[in-house]
XYZ file of C-alpha atoms in Angstrom:
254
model
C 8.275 9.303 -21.390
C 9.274 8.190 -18.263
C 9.495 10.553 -15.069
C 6.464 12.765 -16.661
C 5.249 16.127 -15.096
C 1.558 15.802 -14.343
C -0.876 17.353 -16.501
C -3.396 19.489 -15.848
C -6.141 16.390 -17.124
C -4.329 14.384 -14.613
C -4.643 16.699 -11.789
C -8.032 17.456 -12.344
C -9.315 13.506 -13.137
C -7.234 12.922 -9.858
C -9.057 15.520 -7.968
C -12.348 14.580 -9.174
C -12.092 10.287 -8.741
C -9.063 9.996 -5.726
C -6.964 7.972 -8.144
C -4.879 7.780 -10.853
C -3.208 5.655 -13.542
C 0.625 6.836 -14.957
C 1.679 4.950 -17.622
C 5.528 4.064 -18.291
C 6.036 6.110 -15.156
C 9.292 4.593 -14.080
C 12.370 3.168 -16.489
C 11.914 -0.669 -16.384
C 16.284 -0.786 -15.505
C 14.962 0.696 -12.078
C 11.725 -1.514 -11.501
C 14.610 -4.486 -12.312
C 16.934 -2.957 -9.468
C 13.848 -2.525 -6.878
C 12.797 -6.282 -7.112
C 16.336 -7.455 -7.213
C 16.916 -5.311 -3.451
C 13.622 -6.084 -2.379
C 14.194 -10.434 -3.385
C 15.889 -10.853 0.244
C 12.920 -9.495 2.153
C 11.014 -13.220 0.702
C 14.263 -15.285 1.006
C 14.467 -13.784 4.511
C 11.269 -13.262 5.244
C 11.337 -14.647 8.854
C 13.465 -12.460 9.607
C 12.629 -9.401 7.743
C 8.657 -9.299 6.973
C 5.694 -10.020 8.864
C 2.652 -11.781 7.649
C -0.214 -9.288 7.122
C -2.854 -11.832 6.480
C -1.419 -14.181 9.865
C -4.460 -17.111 9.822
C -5.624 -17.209 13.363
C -5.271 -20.767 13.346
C -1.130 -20.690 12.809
C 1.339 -20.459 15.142
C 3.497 -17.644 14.783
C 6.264 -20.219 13.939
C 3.602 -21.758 11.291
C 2.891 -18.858 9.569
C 2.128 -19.333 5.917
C 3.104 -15.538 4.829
C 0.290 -15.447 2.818
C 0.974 -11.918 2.069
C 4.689 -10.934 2.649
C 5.328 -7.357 4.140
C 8.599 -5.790 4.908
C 10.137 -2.496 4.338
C 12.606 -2.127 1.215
C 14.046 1.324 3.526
C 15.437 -0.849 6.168
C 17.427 -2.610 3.989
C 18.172 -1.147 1.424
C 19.369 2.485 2.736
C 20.531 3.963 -0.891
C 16.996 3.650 -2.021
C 16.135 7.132 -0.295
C 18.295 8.804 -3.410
C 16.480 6.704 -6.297
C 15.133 9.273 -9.176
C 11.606 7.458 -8.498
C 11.090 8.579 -4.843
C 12.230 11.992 -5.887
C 9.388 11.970 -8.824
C 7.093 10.531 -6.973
C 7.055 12.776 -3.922
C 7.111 15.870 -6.689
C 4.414 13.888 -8.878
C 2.384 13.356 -5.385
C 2.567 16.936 -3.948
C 1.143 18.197 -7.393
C -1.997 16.062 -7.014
C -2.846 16.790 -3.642
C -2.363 20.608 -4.100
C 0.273 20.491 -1.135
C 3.514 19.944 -0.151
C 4.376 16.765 0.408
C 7.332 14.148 1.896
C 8.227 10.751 2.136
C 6.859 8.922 4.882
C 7.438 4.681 4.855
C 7.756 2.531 2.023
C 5.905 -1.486 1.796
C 7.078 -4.322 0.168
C 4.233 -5.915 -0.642
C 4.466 -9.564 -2.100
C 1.845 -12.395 -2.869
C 2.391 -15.661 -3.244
C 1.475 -17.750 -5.477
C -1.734 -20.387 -4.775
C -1.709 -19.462 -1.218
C -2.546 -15.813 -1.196
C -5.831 -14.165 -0.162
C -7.130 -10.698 -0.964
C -5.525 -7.865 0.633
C -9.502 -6.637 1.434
C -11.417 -3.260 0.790
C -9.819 -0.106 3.232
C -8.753 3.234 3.039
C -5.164 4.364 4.473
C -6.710 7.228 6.875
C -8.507 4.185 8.741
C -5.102 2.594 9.322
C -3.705 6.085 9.881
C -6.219 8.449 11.308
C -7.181 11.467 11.682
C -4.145 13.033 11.769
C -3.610 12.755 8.296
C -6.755 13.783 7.499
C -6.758 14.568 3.773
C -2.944 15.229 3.915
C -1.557 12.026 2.515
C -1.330 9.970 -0.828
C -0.009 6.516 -1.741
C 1.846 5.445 -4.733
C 1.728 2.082 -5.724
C 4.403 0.191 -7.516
C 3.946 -3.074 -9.304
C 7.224 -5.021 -10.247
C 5.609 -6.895 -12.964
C 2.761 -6.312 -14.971
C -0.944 -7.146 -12.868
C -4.268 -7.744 -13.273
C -7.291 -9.294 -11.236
C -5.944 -12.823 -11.461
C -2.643 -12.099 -9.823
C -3.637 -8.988 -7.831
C -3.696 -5.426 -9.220
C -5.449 -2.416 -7.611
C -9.163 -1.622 -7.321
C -10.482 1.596 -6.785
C -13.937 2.841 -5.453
C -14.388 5.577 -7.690
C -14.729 8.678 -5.811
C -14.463 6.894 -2.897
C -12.220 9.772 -1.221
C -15.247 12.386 -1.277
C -17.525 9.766 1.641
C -15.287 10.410 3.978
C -13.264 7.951 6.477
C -15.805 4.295 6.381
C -16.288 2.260 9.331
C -13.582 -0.494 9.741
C -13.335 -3.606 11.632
C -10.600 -6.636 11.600
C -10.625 -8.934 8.988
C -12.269 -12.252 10.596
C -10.125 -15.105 11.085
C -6.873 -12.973 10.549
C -4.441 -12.594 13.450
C -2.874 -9.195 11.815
C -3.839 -5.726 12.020
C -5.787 -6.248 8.471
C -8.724 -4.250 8.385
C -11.612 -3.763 6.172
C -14.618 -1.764 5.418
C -17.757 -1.939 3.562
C -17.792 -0.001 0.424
C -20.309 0.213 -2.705
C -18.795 -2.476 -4.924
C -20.767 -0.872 -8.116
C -17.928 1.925 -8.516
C -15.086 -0.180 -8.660
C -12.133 0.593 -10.978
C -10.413 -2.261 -11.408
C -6.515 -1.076 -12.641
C -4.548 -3.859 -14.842
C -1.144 -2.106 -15.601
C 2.230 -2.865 -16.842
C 5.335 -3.006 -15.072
C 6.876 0.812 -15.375
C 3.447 1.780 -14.563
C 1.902 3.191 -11.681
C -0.726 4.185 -9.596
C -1.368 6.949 -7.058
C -5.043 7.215 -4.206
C -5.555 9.690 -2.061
C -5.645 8.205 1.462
C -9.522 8.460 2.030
C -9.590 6.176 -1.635
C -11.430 2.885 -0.636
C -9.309 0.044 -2.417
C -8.141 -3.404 -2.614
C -6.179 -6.205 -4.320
C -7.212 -9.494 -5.247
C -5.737 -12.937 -4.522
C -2.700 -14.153 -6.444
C -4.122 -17.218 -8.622
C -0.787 -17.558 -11.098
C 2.040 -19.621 -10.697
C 4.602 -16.677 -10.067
C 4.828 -14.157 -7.014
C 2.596 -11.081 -7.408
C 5.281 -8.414 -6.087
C 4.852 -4.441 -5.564
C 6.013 -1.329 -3.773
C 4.031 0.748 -1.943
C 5.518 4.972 -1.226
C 3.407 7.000 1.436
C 3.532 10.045 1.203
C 1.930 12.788 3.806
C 1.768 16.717 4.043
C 5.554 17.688 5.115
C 5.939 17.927 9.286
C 3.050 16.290 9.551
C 4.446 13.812 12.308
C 2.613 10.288 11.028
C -0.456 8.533 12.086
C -2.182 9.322 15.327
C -5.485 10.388 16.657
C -6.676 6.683 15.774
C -10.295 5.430 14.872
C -11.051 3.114 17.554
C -11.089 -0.089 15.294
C -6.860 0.560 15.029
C -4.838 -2.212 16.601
C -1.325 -2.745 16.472
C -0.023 -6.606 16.792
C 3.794 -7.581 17.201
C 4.159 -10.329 14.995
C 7.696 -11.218 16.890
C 5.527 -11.793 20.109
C 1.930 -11.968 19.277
C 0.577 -9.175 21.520
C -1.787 -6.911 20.459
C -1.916 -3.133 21.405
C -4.724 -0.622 20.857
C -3.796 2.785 20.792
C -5.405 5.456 22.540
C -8.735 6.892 20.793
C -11.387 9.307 21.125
């Protein structure tokens, strides 16, 4: 049954571990029409995405895209009235107990051989504390995934330690950031396409490195606590970096 109504096993497994697994969650027609929109942002990637995992030793006019991330909003503005953002912000306010909104969408897409692991973080360290348990992340996979070609991990229970210390990912020009987690509660989450997940924002996770001959492609939805306003009140590892001219900004902090 596509489009379900949460259960009350879901909400409480969700409250208890900071993740969750919906199966056949969206018709496979609309998964089709996503990846067919979302196709330009790799044809015109140059001009559309950024590279999140930018290798410090490329030139911006080098980079290898080694993981491919633009915004399936920006161009593609009928997307806002697709039945699976509606569900999904509904589906999302039930498990955090709140009322929730759309916030920014991520196309996220790995190619294949040359990918890398998109590492271990949780979104509050990206966001901060401004969204401080008031935000939750769906994520989308256009095909079906597993830990050769780069489906989610979860640290289970990860949302109940609280926002980890993170730092930039060595050797990455990008804002990447990771953190140090305890590896022996991983969930690792192979799933079919029509399938999805949900975290809650303080969830430490990760995906692997695309190893199959096809591109690994998915959608992330964020989702935070309605007039909220976005991220602010950053950690002081945050960094912003314009990818058009390679400077890097650090917010104010604490």
């Amino acid at each position: 049954m596509t489009y379900p109504a949460p259960t009350t096993e879901q909400l409480d497994f969700f409250a208890e571990h900071g993740w969750l697994v919906v199966g056949e969650a969206i018709p496979l027609a609309e998964v089709d029409l996503i990846e067919r929109h979302c196709q330009r942002i790799i044809d015109e990637k140059e001009k559309l995405a950024y590279d999140w995992a930018w290798d410090a030793k490329e030139a911006r006019e080098d980079r290898s895209f080694r993981i491919i991330q633009g915004h399936p909003t920006r161009i593609w503005p009928e997307i806002a009235e697709q039945a699976y953002r509606k569900w999904l912000v509904a589906f999302g306010s039930a498990l955090m107990r709140q009322d929730l909104e759309f916030w920014y969408d991520q196309f996220l897409a790995k190619p294949p051989e040359r990918s890398v692991p998109t590492y271990w973080h949780q979104d509050e360290g990206y966001w901060g504390r401004n969204l401080d348990d008031k935000g939750v992340t769906c994520w989308i996979p256009l095909q079906d995934v597993d830990a050769a070609n780069g489906c989610m991990h979860f640290i289970d229970r990860g949302h109940l330690d609280g926002v980890l210390t993170h730092r930039l990912v060595e050797g990455v020009q990008s804002d990447l950031l990771t953190c140090d987690v305890d590896e022996a509660r991983t969930v690792v989450c192979p799933i079919g396409c029509g399938d999805v997940t949900f975290h809650h924002s303080k969830t430490p996770h990760m995906t692997t490195a695309n190893t199959s001959d096809r591109y690994r492609k998915a959608v992330t939805n964020h989702l935070q606590r309605v007039g909220q306003g976005g991220e602010g009140d950053h950690y002081p590892w945050k960094i912003y970096v314009n990818q058009r001219t390679g400077e890097r900004i650090i917010p104010a902090s604490r």
